[in-house]
One Martini backbone bead per residue (centre of mass of N, CA, C, O) as a GRO file, in nm:
protein
  336
    1MET     BB    1  -0.455   2.643   0.393
    2SER     BB    2  -0.372   2.706   0.712
    3LEU     BB    3  -0.340   2.713   1.069
    4GLU     BB    4  -0.619   2.745   1.232
    5PRO     BB    5  -0.688   2.830   1.594
    6LEU     BB    6  -0.891   2.800   1.807
    7ASP     BB    7  -1.159   2.985   1.953
    8TRP     BB    8  -1.140   2.833   2.229
    9GLN     BB    9  -1.123   2.831   2.631
   10PRO     BB   10  -0.905   2.662   2.810
   11PRO     BB   11  -0.826   2.454   3.058
   12ALA     BB   12  -0.730   2.481   3.339
   13VAL     BB   13  -0.560   2.339   3.546
   14GLY     BB   14  -0.677   2.020   3.633
   15THR     BB   15  -0.945   2.122   3.428
   16ALA     BB   16  -1.250   2.075   3.226
   17VAL     BB   17  -1.390   2.131   2.938
   18ASP     BB   18  -1.569   2.131   2.678
   19ALA     BB   19  -1.562   1.942   2.355
   20ALA     BB   20  -1.579   1.833   2.068
   21GLY     BB   21  -1.805   1.525   2.076
   22ASP     BB   22  -1.801   1.486   2.376
   23LEU     BB   23  -1.597   1.642   2.485
   24ARG     BB   24  -1.358   1.641   2.710
   25TRP     BB   25  -1.126   1.859   2.823
   26VAL     BB   26  -0.803   1.827   2.937
   27ARG     BB   27  -0.516   2.010   3.194
   28LEU     BB   28  -0.198   1.907   3.279
   29PRO     BB   29   0.097   1.930   3.494
   30VAL     BB   30   0.397   2.022   3.304
   31PRO     BB   31   0.759   2.099   3.298
   32GLY     BB   32   0.854   2.368   3.195
   33PRO     BB   33   0.746   2.515   2.859
   34LEU     BB   34   0.496   2.402   2.839
   35GLY     BB   35   0.286   2.348   3.121
   36HIS     BB   36   0.092   2.102   2.941
   37ILE     BB   37  -0.171   1.853   2.877
   38ASN     BB   38  -0.360   1.701   2.664
   39VAL     BB   39  -0.667   1.501   2.811
   40TRP     BB   40  -0.957   1.301   2.708
   41LEU     BB   41  -1.307   1.221   2.775
   42ALA     BB   42  -1.505   1.019   2.645
   43PRO     BB   43  -1.764   0.884   2.523
   44GLY     BB   44  -1.811   0.526   2.599
   45ARG     BB   45  -2.063   0.298   2.672
   46SER     BB   46  -2.149   0.381   3.043
   47GLY     BB   47  -1.948   0.607   3.009
   48ARG     BB   48  -1.526   0.692   3.023
   49VAL     BB   49  -1.252   0.789   2.853
   50LEU     BB   50  -0.930   0.795   2.858
   51ILE     BB   51  -0.691   1.004   2.704
   52ASP     BB   52  -0.420   1.001   2.877
   53THR     BB   53  -0.274   1.150   3.188
   54GLY     BB   54  -0.028   1.205   3.298
   55MET     BB   55   0.230   1.246   3.508
   56ASN     BB   56   0.420   1.142   3.790
   57GLN     BB   57   0.364   1.353   4.027
   58PRO     BB   58   0.176   1.561   4.246
   59GLU     BB   59   0.011   1.738   4.071
   60THR     BB   60  -0.119   1.546   3.935
   61HIS     BB   61  -0.302   1.382   4.134
   62ALA     BB   62  -0.406   1.637   4.270
   63ALA     BB   63  -0.580   1.695   3.981
   64TRP     BB   64  -0.717   1.346   4.013
   65ASP     BB   65  -0.879   1.428   4.223
   66SER     BB   66  -1.082   1.672   4.123
   67LEU     BB   67  -1.195   1.520   3.896
   68THR     BB   68  -1.331   1.300   4.033
   69GLU     BB   69  -1.553   1.487   4.146
   70SER     BB   70  -1.622   1.708   3.902
   71GLU     BB   71  -1.643   1.450   3.759
   72SER     BB   72  -1.733   1.139   3.767
   73LEU     BB   73  -1.537   0.895   3.829
   74ALA     BB   74  -1.528   0.664   4.019
   75ASP     BB   75  -1.750   0.511   3.863
   76GLY     BB   76  -1.762   0.623   3.554
   77LEU     BB   77  -1.438   0.451   3.431
   78GLU     BB   78  -1.365   0.228   3.160
   79ALA     BB   79  -1.087   0.321   3.065
   80ILE     BB   80  -0.756   0.357   2.918
   81LEU     BB   81  -0.596   0.545   2.598
   82VAL     BB   82  -0.258   0.538   2.534
   83THR     BB   83  -0.086   0.696   2.347
   84HIS     BB   84   0.229   0.659   2.453
   85HIS     BB   85   0.528   0.669   2.672
   86HIS     BB   86   0.516   0.916   2.748
   87PRO     BB   87   0.542   1.067   3.059
   88ASP     BB   88   0.323   1.231   3.034
   89HIS     BB   89   0.080   0.984   2.904
   90PHE     BB   90   0.191   0.752   3.072
   91GLY     BB   91   0.263   0.852   3.409
   92MET     BB   92  -0.091   0.707   3.560
   93ALA     BB   93  -0.193   0.449   3.454
   94ALA     BB   94  -0.152   0.283   3.686
   95ALA     BB   95  -0.314   0.437   3.895
   96LEU     BB   96  -0.548   0.466   3.736
   97ALA     BB   97  -0.638   0.194   3.721
   98SER     BB   98  -0.629   0.117   4.010
   99ARG     BB   99  -0.810   0.349   4.128
  100PHE     BB  100  -1.037   0.234   3.865
  101SER     BB  101  -1.058  -0.023   3.804
  102VAL     BB  102  -0.868  -0.040   3.472
  103PRO     BB  103  -0.821  -0.068   3.142
  104VAL     BB  104  -0.521  -0.063   2.916
  105ARG     BB  105  -0.447   0.104   2.610
  106MET     BB  106  -0.186  -0.009   2.364
  107SER     BB  107   0.043  -0.055   2.188
  108ALA     BB  108   0.269  -0.251   2.172
  109PRO     BB  109   0.529  -0.033   2.114
  110ALA     BB  110   0.474   0.107   2.339
  111ARG     BB  111   0.488  -0.091   2.545
  112ALA     BB  112   0.754  -0.184   2.529
  113ALA     BB  113   0.877   0.020   2.576
  114ALA     BB  114   0.788   0.123   2.852
  115GLN     BB  115   0.978  -0.177   2.958
  116GLY     BB  116   1.203   0.020   2.945
  117SER     BB  117   1.444   0.259   2.887
  118LEU     BB  118   1.727   0.530   2.843
  119GLY     BB  119   1.895   0.345   3.012
  120SER     BB  120   1.891  -0.001   2.891
  121ALA     BB  121   2.092  -0.111   2.774
  122GLY     BB  122   2.290  -0.259   2.625
  123ALA     BB  123   2.646  -0.304   2.616
  124ASN     BB  124   2.616  -0.284   2.319
  125ALA     BB  125   2.448  -0.132   2.224
  126LEU     BB  126   2.614   0.117   2.303
  127ARG     BB  127   2.881   0.066   2.192
  128GLU     BB  128   2.760   0.055   1.906
  129TYR     BB  129   2.661   0.376   1.934
  130ARG     BB  130   2.956   0.479   1.975
  131GLU     BB  131   3.093   0.324   1.735
  132THR     BB  132   2.945   0.487   1.496
  133TRP     BB  133   2.872   0.789   1.608
  134GLY     BB  134   3.040   0.876   1.854
  135VAL     BB  135   2.848   0.821   2.122
  136ASP     BB  136   2.842   0.858   2.479
  137PHE     BB  137   2.542   0.781   2.653
  138GLU     BB  138   2.675   0.732   2.928
  139ASP     BB  139   2.732   1.077   2.964
  140LEU     BB  140   2.529   1.172   2.901
  141LEU     BB  141   2.303   1.104   3.080
  142LEU     BB  142   2.464   1.243   3.294
  143ARG     BB  143   2.432   1.502   3.235
  144ALA     BB  144   2.142   1.521   3.240
  145ARG     BB  145   1.986   1.310   3.466
  146ALA     BB  146   1.832   1.100   3.297
  147ALA     BB  147   1.826   0.830   3.512
  148GLY     BB  148   1.532   0.735   3.566
  149VAL     BB  149   1.299   0.933   3.464
  150PHE     BB  150   1.062   0.692   3.356
  151GLU     BB  151   1.055   0.591   3.629
  152LYS     BB  152   0.961   0.827   3.805
  153LEU     BB  153   0.725   0.960   3.560
  154THR     BB  154   0.595   0.653   3.643
  155SER     BB  155   0.359   0.408   3.784
  156GLY     BB  156   0.375   0.202   3.553
  157VAL     BB  157   0.293  -0.144   3.438
  158PRO     BB  158   0.014  -0.226   3.343
  159ALA     BB  159  -0.195  -0.435   3.287
  160ALA     BB  160  -0.212  -0.629   3.043
  161ALA     BB  161  -0.437  -0.546   2.732
  162PRO     BB  162  -0.510  -0.535   2.399
  163PRO     BB  163  -0.402  -0.432   2.174
  164ILE     BB  164  -0.355  -0.145   1.945
  165THR     BB  165  -0.459  -0.076   1.599
  166ASP     BB  166  -0.434  -0.035   1.266
  167GLY     BB  167  -0.800   0.059   1.218
  168GLU     BB  168  -0.906   0.034   1.422
  169ARG     BB  169  -1.212  -0.012   1.686
  170VAL     BB  170  -1.297   0.114   1.933
  171ALA     BB  171  -1.458   0.002   2.159
  172GLU     BB  172  -1.431   0.152   2.375
  173LEU     BB  173  -1.622   0.373   2.167
  174ARG     BB  174  -1.868   0.489   2.118
  175ASP     BB  175  -1.799   0.653   1.907
  176PRO     BB  176  -1.623   0.570   1.558
  177TRP     BB  177  -1.320   0.522   1.642
  178ARG     BB  178  -0.999   0.521   1.541
  179ALA     BB  179  -0.673   0.451   1.484
  180SER     BB  180  -0.348   0.471   1.441
  181VAL     BB  181  -0.019   0.446   1.370
  182HIS     BB  182   0.278   0.527   1.497
  183PHE     BB  183   0.628   0.688   1.421
  184GLY     BB  184   0.951   0.889   1.495
  185HIS     BB  185   0.846   0.990   1.831
  186ALA     BB  186   0.704   0.709   1.897
  187GLU     BB  187   0.625   0.421   1.966
  188GLY     BB  188   0.316   0.362   1.839
  189HIS     BB  189   0.159   0.578   1.782
  190VAL     BB  190  -0.153   0.730   1.853
  191CYS     BB  191  -0.407   0.775   1.649
  192LEU     BB  192  -0.776   0.944   1.685
  193HIS     BB  193  -1.098   0.884   1.406
  194TRP     BB  194  -1.328   1.058   1.343
  195GLN     BB  195  -1.474   1.126   1.003
  196GLU     BB  196  -1.766   1.223   1.055
  197ALA     BB  197  -1.644   1.495   1.271
  198GLN     BB  198  -1.328   1.587   1.210
  199LEU     BB  199  -1.203   1.469   1.412
  200THR     BB  200  -0.859   1.458   1.576
  201ILE     BB  201  -0.632   1.245   1.778
  202SER     BB  202  -0.238   1.360   1.815
  203GLY     BB  203  -0.050   1.411   1.952
  204ASP     BB  204   0.245   1.381   1.919
  205GLN     BB  205   0.243   1.491   1.578
  206LEU     BB  206   0.022   1.698   1.562
  207LEU     BB  207   0.159   2.030   1.653
  208PRO     BB  208   0.089   2.369   1.614
  209THR     BB  209   0.409   2.476   1.740
  210ILE     BB  210   0.590   2.277   1.696
  211SER     BB  211   0.812   1.968   1.710
  212SER     BB  212   0.883   1.689   1.746
  213ASN     BB  213   1.129   1.425   1.922
  214ILE     BB  214   1.354   1.284   1.667
  215SER     BB  215   1.527   0.954   1.768
  216LEU     BB  216   1.787   0.863   1.846
  217TYR     BB  217   1.905   0.488   1.996
  218PRO     BB  218   1.993   0.303   2.160
  219GLY     BB  219   1.862  -0.013   2.072
  220ALA     BB  220   1.719   0.071   1.716
  221GLY     BB  221   1.915  -0.061   1.499
  222SER     BB  222   1.748   0.029   1.175
  223ALA     BB  223   1.586   0.269   1.252
  224ASP     BB  224   1.414   0.561   1.119
  225PRO     BB  225   1.300   0.841   1.271
  226LEU     BB  226   1.253   1.001   1.049
  227ALA     BB  227   1.115   0.842   0.803
  228ASP     BB  228   0.827   0.763   0.989
  229PHE     BB  229   0.751   1.064   1.072
  230LEU     BB  230   0.710   1.139   0.774
  231ALA     BB  231   0.481   0.896   0.701
  232SER     BB  232   0.307   1.038   0.946
  233LEU     BB  233   0.289   1.324   0.807
  234ASP     BB  234   0.133   1.174   0.510
  235ARG     BB  235  -0.088   1.067   0.646
  236LEU     BB  236  -0.223   1.313   0.828
  237GLY     BB  237  -0.199   1.528   0.550
  238ALA     BB  238  -0.452   1.402   0.461
  239LEU     BB  239  -0.649   1.524   0.617
  240SER     BB  240  -0.865   1.738   0.614
  241ALA     BB  241  -0.848   2.064   0.681
  242GLN     BB  242  -1.152   2.079   0.848
  243THR     BB  243  -1.013   1.927   1.076
  244ILE     BB  244  -0.980   1.875   1.450
  245ILE     BB  245  -0.691   1.926   1.602
  246LEU     BB  246  -0.595   1.748   1.870
  247PRO     BB  247  -0.354   1.781   2.107
  248ALA     BB  248  -0.136   1.806   2.356
  249HIS     BB  249  -0.035   2.093   2.259
  250GLY     BB  250  -0.262   2.326   2.223
  251GLN     BB  251  -0.427   2.415   2.039
  252PRO     BB  252  -0.702   2.398   1.787
  253PHE     BB  253  -0.652   2.301   1.487
  254ARG     BB  254  -0.734   2.336   1.188
  255GLY     BB  255  -0.458   2.173   0.868
  256ALA     BB  256  -0.297   1.978   0.860
  257PRO     BB  257  -0.143   1.966   0.558
  258TRP     BB  258   0.018   2.259   0.608
  259ARG     BB  259   0.167   2.134   0.860
  260ALA     BB  260   0.271   1.961   0.779
  261ARG     BB  261   0.419   2.058   0.535
  262GLN     BB  262   0.600   2.218   0.711
  263LEU     BB  263   0.808   2.010   0.914
  264ARG     BB  264   0.884   1.895   0.660
  265ALA     BB  265   1.042   2.132   0.602
  266GLY     BB  266   1.171   2.157   0.870
  267HIS     BB  267   1.395   1.871   0.822
  268GLU     BB  268   1.501   1.923   0.518
  269ARG     BB  269   1.655   2.135   0.614
  270ARG     BB  270   1.846   2.045   0.804
  271LEU     BB  271   1.938   1.821   0.573
  272ALA     BB  272   2.028   1.998   0.423
  273GLN     BB  273   2.251   2.183   0.644
  274LEU     BB  274   2.448   1.929   0.678
  275LEU     BB  275   2.503   1.834   0.409
  276GLU     BB  276   2.671   2.166   0.358
  277PHE     BB  277   2.862   2.147   0.620
  278CYS     BB  278   2.996   1.804   0.536
  279ARG     BB  279   3.219   1.875   0.295
  280GLU     BB  280   3.339   1.831   0.565
  281PRO     BB  281   3.417   1.703   0.797
  282ARG     BB  282   3.248   1.610   1.084
  283THR     BB  283   3.156   1.499   1.378
  284THR     BB  284   2.901   1.541   1.563
  285GLY     BB  285   2.880   1.739   1.788
  286ALA     BB  286   2.947   1.978   1.505
  287LEU     BB  287   2.642   1.973   1.440
  288VAL     BB  288   2.529   1.976   1.671
  289GLY     BB  289   2.583   2.272   1.662
  290GLU     BB  290   2.485   2.372   1.407
  291LEU     BB  291   2.163   2.280   1.430
  292PHE     BB  292   2.163   2.440   1.777
  293GLY     BB  293   2.372   2.620   1.878
  294ALA     BB  294   2.367   2.843   2.141
  295ARG     BB  295   2.220   2.670   2.314
  296ASN     BB  296   2.145   2.516   2.555
  297LEU     BB  297   2.296   2.218   2.612
  298GLU     BB  298   2.279   2.104   2.920
  299GLY     BB  299   2.116   1.839   2.959
  300TRP     BB  300   1.814   1.728   2.819
  301ASN     BB  301   1.887   1.936   2.583
  302SER     BB  302   2.125   1.708   2.467
  303LEU     BB  303   1.987   1.464   2.443
  304LEU     BB  304   1.840   1.562   2.215
  305ALA     BB  305   1.980   1.660   2.013
  306TYR     BB  306   2.166   1.425   1.996
  307GLY     BB  307   1.929   1.237   1.900
  308GLU     BB  308   1.747   1.476   1.656
  309THR     BB  309   2.126   1.464   1.529
  310LEU     BB  310   2.099   1.230   1.443
  311ALA     BB  311   1.810   1.135   1.281
  312HIS     BB  312   1.975   1.278   1.007
  313VAL     BB  313   2.158   1.127   0.965
  314ARG     BB  314   2.057   0.834   0.928
  315TYR     BB  315   1.879   0.970   0.700
  316LEU     BB  316   2.166   1.001   0.496
  317HIS     BB  317   2.335   0.726   0.543
  318VAL     BB  318   2.105   0.554   0.426
  319ARG     BB  319   2.103   0.718   0.130
  320ASN     BB  320   2.429   0.848   0.065
  321GLY     BB  321   2.477   1.110   0.167
  322LEU     BB  322   2.672   0.990   0.390
  323ALA     BB  323   2.964   0.950   0.506
  324ARG     BB  324   3.131   0.737   0.766
  325LEU     BB  325   3.451   0.815   0.949
  326ALA     BB  326   3.798   0.758   1.056
  327GLN     BB  327   3.946   0.985   1.287
  328GLY     BB  328   4.141   0.976   1.515
  329GLY     BB  329   3.941   0.758   1.680
  330GLN     BB  330   3.675   0.964   1.501
  331VAL     BB  331   3.392   1.056   1.391
  332HIS     BB  332   3.320   1.126   1.034
  333TRP     BB  333   3.131   1.358   0.858
  334GLN     BB  334   3.044   1.358   0.432
  335ARG     BB  335   3.002   1.383   0.196
  336THR     BB  336   2.956   1.242  -0.128
   0.00000   0.00000   0.00000
C-alpha cells in the first residue's frame, strides 16, 4: 500500500469541520508556502481539548475570535495539548490559556525548548559550533533576520502543567488516546494515538507531502537529530497501514509504513550524496550548495539549509563516514 490521501473536504482557514473520532478539524493561517496548520478539537471529559494552537499573529487571533463563537469554546474548552514548541504549534498557547483559563500540557523537553530560542545559545556554544562545523551561527541569524523570531511568534510560555510522557493515557481526553514522544524535528515532539479507532495525530513527525526540517543548531551538545528522526520514522512506520494519520500540514492520509519508508529513503539519498561529494575535502558551505543547489537560500531558508546539512554531517561524522579536517583556517569534510 502506498500513501492514500483521504478525500475529506478540508476546512477553510479559520473554520472547523467534522473529522473521524468526533474530532473537529481546524485550519489556521501560517505565512509562507505552507499557508496553514491543522489543529484539532477533541472530546474531553466534559468539554473539549485543543491539540496545537497556531502562530501568534493577528490573523490567528482573529480566527480564534471567530472559532470561540462558532465552536462554543467560551465555557467549553478544558485543556490545551501541544505537540511541540515551534511557533505554528505553540505560538498561541499562552494567549489561549489565559483567555480560557485552561492548562497547557506538552512534554518536558518541548517545554524546555520553548523556554529558549534560536538566538539564546551562550557564547561558548556559539564558539564551539563555529569551531566544530565552520559556521558562524550569529551571522546566519543576522542574515536570516531570525533573531527573536520565536519570541515574536509566540505569546509567551504558559504556566507549567504536568508534562506529557511517552506511553501515557492522556487523561484530559475522553477517548483512550496514548502519547508517544519523539525527537529529531523538535525536542520531545508528542504524537497521539487511538489504537482502537486507528487514528494518529502526527504533528510534524509524519507529513504527507513534505519532509520536516531536521537541523543541528548551537547548544545541541552530542545530539544526533537525524538519527533521532530516523528512529521516529521506524516507530511511526510500525503503525497499521490502515491507520488514519492526521498531520499538521496537508491532507489526512493512510499508509504510514509506506510514507515512513519514503522519508527514510530521502534522507539516505542525501547521506549517500554527501559521501560521494566528499571524496575530496569540502567546506560546510560547499556541502550546503551540494544538497540545496541553486535554490533561493536567502533569509530563513539559509538558516534551515545550514541546520539540515549539519544534521546529516553529524550523522555521518559520528559513524566515521566523514572526517573533519582543518585546512587554511577553515573546516573541511572528507569521506573516510
